[in-house]
Amino acid sequence: MIKKVLLVLALACPGGIWADGCDALQGQTIRFIVPSQAGGGYDAYSRLLQPFLEGSLNARIVIENRPQAGGLVAAVMIRDADPDGRTLGIINAAGLLAARVSALDTATARAPDPSEDFTVLARVVANHMMLFTGRDSGISDLGELLRISATRPVVVGVRDAGSASYFVFPIAARYLGLNYSLVTGYVGSSSRVLASLRGEVDIILQTLDSVMPYVKSGELVPLLWVTDPAGASQRGELPSKVPVLGESGDGSRQAGGADPLGADTLEPEAAAISAMLSAGRLVMAPRGLAPALETCLQDTLVELLHSNDLMRAANAAGLSLDPADASQALAELKMSRRYMEQYAPLMRAAIDETRQ
Amino acid sequence: MDTTVLDAALEGLRIVFSWPYILYPIAGTLLAMVFSATPGLNSASLMALAIPITYGWEPIPVMLLFGAFVGGATFMGSVTAILFNVPGKASNAVALLDGYPMAQQGRAKEAIGSAATASALGATVGIFLLIGMIPVMRSAAIALGPAEYLMIAIWGLTMLAALAGNSLVRGLIAAGLGFQLAFIGYDPRTAELRFTLGVDYLADGLSLVPVLLGLFAIAEVIDLLASGKETIAGTRSFERLQGRMIDGVRAVFRHFWLFMRSSVLGTIIGAIPGIGGSVAGYIAYGHASQTAADNSQFGKGDVRGVIAPEAAADAKDGGALIPTLALGIPGGTGTAVLLGVLTLHGLTPGREMLTDHLVLVFVLIWSLFLSNWMTSLLGVSFVNPLARLTTIHTGRLVPVILVVAATGAIQYRGDWGDLACAMAFGVLGYFMKRYHWPRIPLVMALALAPLFENSLHLTLRLQELGRIDFWSRPMVLVLLVLTLLTVLLPPFSKRWKELRRHKN
């Protein structure tokens, strides 16, 4: 009799508070918040996930593009939503951390903390960042870059003083002993690629997947992995082996043609740079999900991200995947934050210099 | 042009008009028309929604559909701009500057006729320029850099004086206000927040669409209510509407050189990644006003004020495809989504696309061409029922315009702050209209200032680092001469005519 009463109550409850895991989401509409406009990189990943997630959860996923304030608006929307599983989203974890740690202004100082303010569900891809140069730049490899840097500052095209790459480049340059001048104001990866092709700047710092077509066509030449390339699915498609920052000691010695990918450890400072940048694109939910729902969403996403169908679709779309489960993503996120906090004074000094 | 390009062009044309492929551009155009006529929605939203549907499709139907999405979205936004002062998107907004005053004079049919003709022919010019540039597309796409963008912005800004109407001082003050408003938000160089008063909504700066909706649509609603005007056209009788659609069509041919100049301008400016689309119409409008022998009627219902921006706004699609196809750099939001779709179907823009997949490139181009003509022809065929809307009693029309404008503001980015912004600018626009302060210089400064500011920063920095030599760049010098001619020629020409008249 008690069982029957409980069953009736469970069925009568809207949303089914006793329903197990993701059952509560069946037939529901889930908002998926994206921090870029339609057509942007985060949008492409979200639309790639959309049909697969719909099939797995038996729910309707509605993508909402909220590109305002460099993704801060989207992050705040996810953080502030009800923790019922009906609001999910994807965030730029490294960008959010950089904004928060550098505390450029009142808005970025109030940026959500990706390692504390959300429920991490999965990592879709890590940021596999590299230094690139244009084909006609006269720079063939890292050694050439360092030789040029000994005679004049190398010109680097970056977005603005608040971006994650801006945060990290001065540290990487110090590590390499690179003499450089930054040119800020190249908003959007397309404008940085164009600047490189036009020869306005010597190098740009980009994720590999965002410029892979240019690398394949030979328009851009990869010079150096700034982050650990392990897990970069498109690594094998590079035209030649590329040195990794921090492998076998001094990055500058990598240019001699040794096979750096054979190394298995990074120098501590290079590991810090890699950790800061590679936090990646994470699928998040608000904090406070019911444990069963949280586990179910995490398991569903990890299973999906490792499925052959999704990998094939990603490959067709030219999107690289480097999935990680929630615990690994969270651990990396915390490490990224720790390093960013450690290097924050250096970063703020660089920003102050730009602003003067 | 070599035979390979011609053969590919003909093969592409044959595919577009063959059965059942012809159904794709038709369906795409109709969908794009619905989306673009709805304020706040745009072709990029439609394209993003369509991406998952086309996952398993062959490349040809995909090119046909997405080409139509890009081309079909351009003209319909101008219809709401002309009829109700409600711009569909930033690039159509310029059509309202003279289109709506024409509708108020009972000349809505003429305005729509000229807009439709300029739109279709402008797209044609843009597409043929695009085809002509295929062999040199890559060089063309990287020929323009920050120095050239800066000169284009300066050239556009020199036109502000011509748009000031009767009071140069008021015009310049309005332009100054527009400039100041454009500096709200993040500094593109240092990421510093400027003039946000601690309001998070302002961190990204003021978006052009809610500002335009407020300054023109909401302000018009307030004015209609305050003035007690019976209808927009001033008459409830459809038969008493002046202007015929054919007059609008003829006007494009009467001002053919203006149309051609505007189309070429639109194509060039459209090729500027990211920003070209929204400013092409403004620069063409300014150019039309500045080069007109008599520009006293601009802003008051001059058909040239419809022809120039419409031609440029549609020609820009051809221009936007230049960096997209040559380098994989999107010219605007629509082409950004298109780029994603191309990649999704294994097509990599660049040299490979322009050699190995040239037929597909032409399928895309002809679909764009067809959809531009379809939207214009459909617009013209519905000109009577559309014009009749201007004879509806304002008591019925005002709530509809208000709802459409408010929906447009909210739907644009899903941000209620945009509605508040539209309302605030509605009040400002009403008082500017009432006290005869020109609104066009404000909008034009707001549209051009981001291009000016960022290009200025980059040009100065690159010059300082010795990466460019501003004065030795051919395109910079051409644009400089053009700017000087734009500023100096009208007064000299006027003076010359006066002297000749005096002599005779």
Short mmCIF file of C-alpha atoms in Angstrom, two decimals, chain A residues 20-312:
data_model
loop_
_atom_site.label_atom_id
_atom_site.label_comp_id
_atom_site.label_asym_id
_atom_site.label_seq_id
_atom_site.Cartn_x
_atom_site.Cartn_y
_atom_site.Cartn_z
CA ASP A 20 16.19 9.05 -10.96
CA GLY A 21 19.03 10.98 -12.59
CA CYS A 22 18.14 12.52 -15.92
CA ASP A 23 14.55 11.22 -15.98
CA ALA A 24 13.42 14.61 -14.74
CA LEU A 25 14.68 16.15 -17.96
CA GLN A 26 12.76 13.85 -20.31
CA GLY A 27 10.47 15.85 -22.58
CA GLN A 28 11.74 19.09 -21.04
CA THR A 29 13.33 22.06 -22.80
CA ILE A 30 16.94 22.70 -21.78
CA ARG A 31 18.55 26.10 -22.39
CA PHE A 32 22.12 25.77 -23.53
CA ILE A 33 23.90 29.10 -23.05
CA VAL A 34 26.74 29.88 -25.44
CA PRO A 35 29.23 32.73 -24.92
CA SER A 36 29.66 33.55 -28.60
CA GLN A 37 27.43 34.62 -31.43
CA ALA A 38 26.01 32.18 -33.97
CA GLY A 39 28.91 30.99 -36.08
CA GLY A 40 31.54 31.47 -33.36
CA GLY A 41 33.76 28.64 -32.08
CA TYR A 42 31.73 27.94 -28.92
CA ASP A 43 28.54 28.00 -30.99
CA ALA A 44 29.99 25.40 -33.39
CA TYR A 45 30.79 23.04 -30.49
CA SER A 46 27.37 23.57 -28.92
CA ARG A 47 25.53 22.87 -32.16
CA LEU A 48 27.68 19.79 -32.62
CA LEU A 49 26.61 18.51 -29.19
CA GLN A 50 22.96 19.57 -29.52
CA PRO A 51 21.43 16.65 -31.49
CA PHE A 52 23.43 14.03 -29.58
CA LEU A 53 22.49 15.48 -26.21
CA GLU A 54 18.85 15.73 -27.28
CA GLY A 55 18.88 12.05 -28.21
CA SER A 56 20.54 10.95 -24.97
CA LEU A 57 18.40 13.01 -22.62
CA ASN A 58 15.21 12.74 -24.68
CA ALA A 59 14.87 16.49 -24.19
CA ARG A 60 14.82 19.55 -26.44
CA ILE A 61 17.99 21.65 -26.35
CA VAL A 62 17.59 25.33 -27.22
CA ILE A 63 20.83 27.16 -27.87
CA GLU A 64 20.97 30.74 -26.61
CA ASN A 65 23.82 32.88 -27.90
CA ARG A 66 24.97 35.42 -25.30
CA PRO A 67 28.25 36.86 -26.53
CA GLN A 68 28.05 40.05 -24.45
CA ALA A 69 30.98 41.21 -22.33
CA GLY A 70 33.34 38.63 -23.76
CA GLY A 71 31.28 35.74 -22.41
CA LEU A 72 30.77 37.13 -18.90
CA VAL A 73 27.03 37.51 -19.45
CA ALA A 74 26.68 33.87 -20.51
CA ALA A 75 28.69 32.68 -17.49
CA VAL A 76 26.60 34.76 -15.09
CA MET A 77 23.40 33.40 -16.65
CA ILE A 78 24.51 29.80 -16.12
CA ARG A 79 25.70 30.50 -12.58
CA ASP A 80 22.47 32.26 -11.58
CA ALA A 81 20.03 29.77 -13.12
CA ASP A 82 18.01 27.32 -11.06
CA PRO A 83 19.99 24.11 -10.49
CA ASP A 84 17.33 21.91 -12.05
CA GLY A 85 19.30 20.73 -15.09
CA ARG A 86 17.25 22.84 -17.44
CA THR A 87 20.02 25.40 -17.87
CA LEU A 88 23.38 24.23 -19.10
CA GLY A 89 26.08 26.00 -21.05
CA ILE A 90 29.60 26.08 -22.30
CA ILE A 91 32.22 28.49 -20.98
CA ASN A 92 35.69 29.71 -21.82
CA ALA A 93 37.29 28.67 -18.54
CA ALA A 94 40.76 30.14 -19.18
CA GLY A 95 39.26 33.45 -20.33
CA LEU A 96 37.01 33.67 -17.27
CA LEU A 97 39.87 32.88 -14.91
CA ALA A 98 42.14 35.42 -16.58
CA ALA A 99 39.44 38.08 -16.35
CA ARG A 100 38.80 37.28 -12.72
CA VAL A 101 42.41 37.05 -11.63
CA SER A 102 43.62 40.11 -13.50
CA ALA A 103 40.58 42.06 -12.11
CA LEU A 104 40.94 44.69 -14.82
CA ASP A 105 37.80 46.51 -13.74
CA THR A 106 34.67 46.19 -11.68
CA ALA A 107 32.95 43.93 -14.22
CA THR A 108 35.77 41.41 -14.60
CA ALA A 109 36.48 41.43 -10.87
CA ARG A 110 32.93 40.13 -10.43
CA ALA A 111 33.36 37.43 -13.05
CA PRO A 112 32.22 34.01 -11.85
CA ASP A 113 34.90 31.63 -10.69
CA PRO A 114 34.67 28.58 -12.95
CA SER A 115 36.21 26.35 -10.33
CA GLU A 116 33.83 27.37 -7.53
CA ASP A 117 30.61 28.83 -8.89
CA PHE A 118 29.44 26.04 -11.20
CA THR A 119 28.94 22.33 -11.44
CA VAL A 120 31.53 21.11 -13.93
CA LEU A 121 29.97 18.49 -16.20
CA ALA A 122 32.71 17.75 -18.75
CA ARG A 123 35.48 19.23 -20.79
CA VAL A 124 34.79 19.25 -24.53
CA VAL A 125 38.23 20.34 -25.65
CA ALA A 126 41.35 21.77 -24.05
CA ASN A 127 42.93 24.89 -25.54
CA HIS A 128 45.87 23.56 -27.51
CA MET A 129 47.67 26.80 -28.18
CA MET A 130 50.54 27.38 -30.52
CA LEU A 131 52.63 30.20 -31.89
CA PHE A 132 52.10 30.70 -35.60
CA THR A 133 53.68 32.89 -38.22
CA GLY A 134 52.60 33.81 -41.76
CA ARG A 135 54.09 31.90 -44.68
CA ASP A 136 55.79 35.00 -46.07
CA SER A 137 57.16 36.24 -42.74
CA GLY A 138 60.65 34.86 -43.37
CA ILE A 139 60.46 32.90 -40.11
CA SER A 140 60.73 29.20 -40.76
CA ASP A 141 60.98 27.81 -37.23
CA LEU A 142 61.45 28.67 -33.57
CA GLY A 143 65.21 29.02 -33.97
CA GLU A 144 64.74 31.64 -36.66
CA LEU A 145 62.25 33.46 -34.44
CA LEU A 146 64.72 33.56 -31.58
CA ARG A 147 67.51 34.73 -33.87
CA ILE A 148 65.32 37.57 -35.14
CA SER A 149 64.37 38.40 -31.57
CA ALA A 150 68.05 38.92 -30.79
CA THR A 151 68.22 41.73 -33.35
CA ARG A 152 64.81 43.40 -32.97
CA PRO A 153 61.58 42.94 -31.00
CA VAL A 154 59.31 40.32 -32.49
CA VAL A 155 55.86 41.82 -33.17
CA VAL A 156 52.98 39.82 -31.67
CA GLY A 157 49.31 40.33 -32.59
CA VAL A 158 46.89 39.82 -29.67
CA ARG A 159 43.30 40.68 -28.81
CA ASP A 160 43.31 43.00 -25.84
CA ALA A 161 44.81 43.35 -22.42
CA GLY A 162 42.07 41.22 -20.84
CA SER A 163 42.43 38.07 -22.91
CA ALA A 164 43.91 34.80 -21.65
CA SER A 165 46.58 34.77 -24.34
CA TYR A 166 47.64 38.28 -23.32
CA PHE A 167 47.83 36.99 -19.77
CA VAL A 168 50.18 34.20 -20.68
CA PHE A 169 52.30 35.52 -23.53
CA PRO A 170 54.61 37.69 -21.40
CA ILE A 171 55.34 34.68 -19.19
CA ALA A 172 56.06 32.45 -22.17
CA ALA A 173 58.24 35.16 -23.74
CA ARG A 174 60.22 35.58 -20.53
CA TYR A 175 60.74 31.84 -20.43
CA LEU A 176 61.96 31.78 -24.05
CA GLY A 177 64.01 34.97 -23.62
CA LEU A 178 61.99 36.48 -26.45
CA ASN A 179 62.31 40.20 -27.12
CA TYR A 180 58.83 41.28 -28.25
CA SER A 181 56.36 44.10 -28.84
CA LEU A 182 52.63 43.49 -28.49
CA VAL A 183 50.07 44.93 -30.89
CA THR A 184 46.66 44.82 -29.21
CA GLY A 185 43.30 45.41 -30.86
CA TYR A 186 43.00 42.37 -33.13
CA VAL A 187 39.53 41.37 -31.98
CA GLY A 188 38.57 37.89 -33.19
CA SER A 189 40.89 35.14 -34.35
CA SER A 190 40.14 36.01 -37.99
CA SER A 191 41.63 39.47 -37.63
CA ARG A 192 44.79 38.02 -36.06
CA VAL A 193 45.12 35.49 -38.87
CA LEU A 194 44.68 38.28 -41.44
CA ALA A 195 47.28 40.40 -39.65
CA SER A 196 49.67 37.50 -39.88
CA LEU A 197 48.95 36.87 -43.56
CA ARG A 198 49.39 40.58 -44.31
CA GLY A 199 52.73 40.53 -42.54
CA GLU A 200 51.74 43.20 -40.02
CA VAL A 201 52.79 41.00 -37.14
CA ASP A 202 55.46 38.31 -36.86
CA ILE A 203 53.57 35.85 -34.70
CA ILE A 204 50.15 35.13 -33.25
CA LEU A 205 49.06 32.85 -30.40
CA GLN A 206 46.07 30.72 -31.41
CA THR A 207 44.42 27.40 -30.70
CA LEU A 208 45.34 24.86 -33.34
CA ASP A 209 41.76 24.00 -34.28
CA SER A 210 40.87 27.66 -34.93
CA VAL A 211 43.52 27.94 -37.67
CA MET A 212 43.89 24.38 -38.90
CA PRO A 213 42.72 25.17 -42.48
CA TYR A 214 45.48 27.81 -42.80
CA VAL A 215 48.05 25.40 -41.45
CA LYS A 216 46.95 22.72 -43.91
CA SER A 217 47.10 25.16 -46.81
CA GLY A 218 50.54 26.35 -45.70
CA GLU A 219 49.38 29.96 -45.13
CA LEU A 220 50.32 29.73 -41.44
CA VAL A 221 53.43 28.00 -40.13
CA PRO A 222 53.29 26.52 -36.61
CA LEU A 223 56.40 27.40 -34.59
CA LEU A 224 55.85 26.20 -31.05
CA TRP A 225 53.36 24.40 -28.83
CA VAL A 226 52.77 26.80 -25.95
CA THR A 227 50.55 24.29 -24.17
CA ASP A 228 51.07 20.57 -23.70
CA PRO A 229 50.05 18.99 -27.01
CA ALA A 230 49.03 15.70 -25.42
CA GLY A 231 45.38 15.15 -26.36
CA ALA A 232 45.44 17.51 -29.35
CA SER A 233 43.64 15.32 -31.85
CA GLN A 234 44.83 17.31 -34.85
CA ARG A 235 48.49 17.04 -33.85
CA GLY A 236 49.08 14.32 -36.41
CA GLU A 237 47.85 16.55 -39.22
CA LEU A 238 50.62 19.10 -38.75
CA PRO A 239 53.01 19.23 -41.70
CA SER A 240 56.08 18.73 -39.49
CA LYS A 241 56.98 18.10 -35.88
CA VAL A 242 56.79 21.20 -33.77
CA PRO A 243 58.75 21.82 -30.55
CA VAL A 244 56.96 22.11 -27.24
CA LEU A 245 57.60 24.92 -24.79
CA GLY A 246 59.53 23.61 -21.84
CA GLU A 247 60.48 20.19 -23.10
CA SER A 248 64.08 19.15 -22.41
CA GLY A 249 64.85 22.32 -20.51
CA ASP A 250 65.33 25.49 -22.46
CA GLY A 251 62.67 26.11 -25.12
CA SER A 252 65.16 27.96 -27.26
CA ARG A 253 67.18 24.82 -27.69
CA GLN A 254 64.23 23.10 -29.32
CA ALA A 255 64.84 24.80 -32.61
CA GLY A 256 67.81 22.65 -33.43
CA GLY A 257 65.64 19.94 -34.93
CA ALA A 258 65.49 17.49 -32.02
CA ASP A 259 62.31 15.47 -31.67
CA PRO A 260 60.68 17.25 -28.76
CA LEU A 261 57.51 15.16 -28.80
CA GLY A 262 59.53 12.31 -27.42
CA ALA A 263 59.93 14.14 -24.12
CA ASP A 264 57.52 13.31 -21.34
CA THR A 265 57.85 16.14 -18.86
CA LEU A 266 57.69 19.89 -19.02
CA GLU A 267 59.76 22.43 -17.12
CA PRO A 268 57.76 23.76 -14.13
CA GLU A 269 57.27 27.25 -15.56
CA ALA A 270 56.21 25.89 -18.94
CA ALA A 271 53.88 23.47 -17.18
CA ALA A 272 52.34 26.46 -15.41
CA ILE A 273 51.79 28.27 -18.72
CA SER A 274 50.30 25.14 -20.22
CA ALA A 275 48.01 24.66 -17.24
CA MET A 276 46.85 28.28 -17.30
CA LEU A 277 45.85 28.20 -20.94
CA SER A 278 44.58 24.70 -21.37
CA ALA A 279 41.54 24.90 -19.04
CA GLY A 280 39.50 24.69 -22.22
CA ARG A 281 35.83 24.69 -23.12
CA LEU A 282 33.77 23.23 -20.34
CA VAL A 283 30.11 22.24 -20.19
CA MET A 284 28.73 23.67 -16.97
CA ALA A 285 25.55 23.75 -14.91
CA PRO A 286 24.66 25.92 -11.92
CA ARG A 287 25.89 24.79 -8.53
CA GLY A 288 23.50 22.76 -6.43
CA LEU A 289 22.25 20.11 -8.87
CA ALA A 290 20.65 17.10 -7.20
CA PRO A 291 23.45 14.51 -6.87
CA ALA A 292 21.70 11.95 -9.06
CA LEU A 293 21.07 14.53 -11.78
CA GLU A 294 24.65 15.80 -11.58
CA THR A 295 26.07 12.30 -11.94
CA CYS A 296 23.72 11.46 -14.75
CA LEU A 297 24.56 14.62 -16.74
CA GLN A 298 28.29 14.09 -16.20
CA ASP A 299 28.09 10.45 -17.28
CA THR A 300 25.91 11.24 -20.27
CA LEU A 301 28.26 13.93 -21.52
CA VAL A 302 31.42 11.90 -21.07
CA GLU A 303 29.83 8.93 -22.83
CA LEU A 304 28.68 11.17 -25.68
CA LEU A 305 32.01 12.94 -26.05
CA HIS A 306 33.77 9.60 -26.40
CA SER A 307 31.21 8.13 -28.79
CA ASN A 308 32.28 7.32 -32.33
CA ASP A 309 29.26 9.10 -33.85
CA LEU A 310 30.09 12.40 -32.18
CA MET A 311 33.77 12.06 -33.02
CA ARG A 312 32.90 11.44 -36.67
#
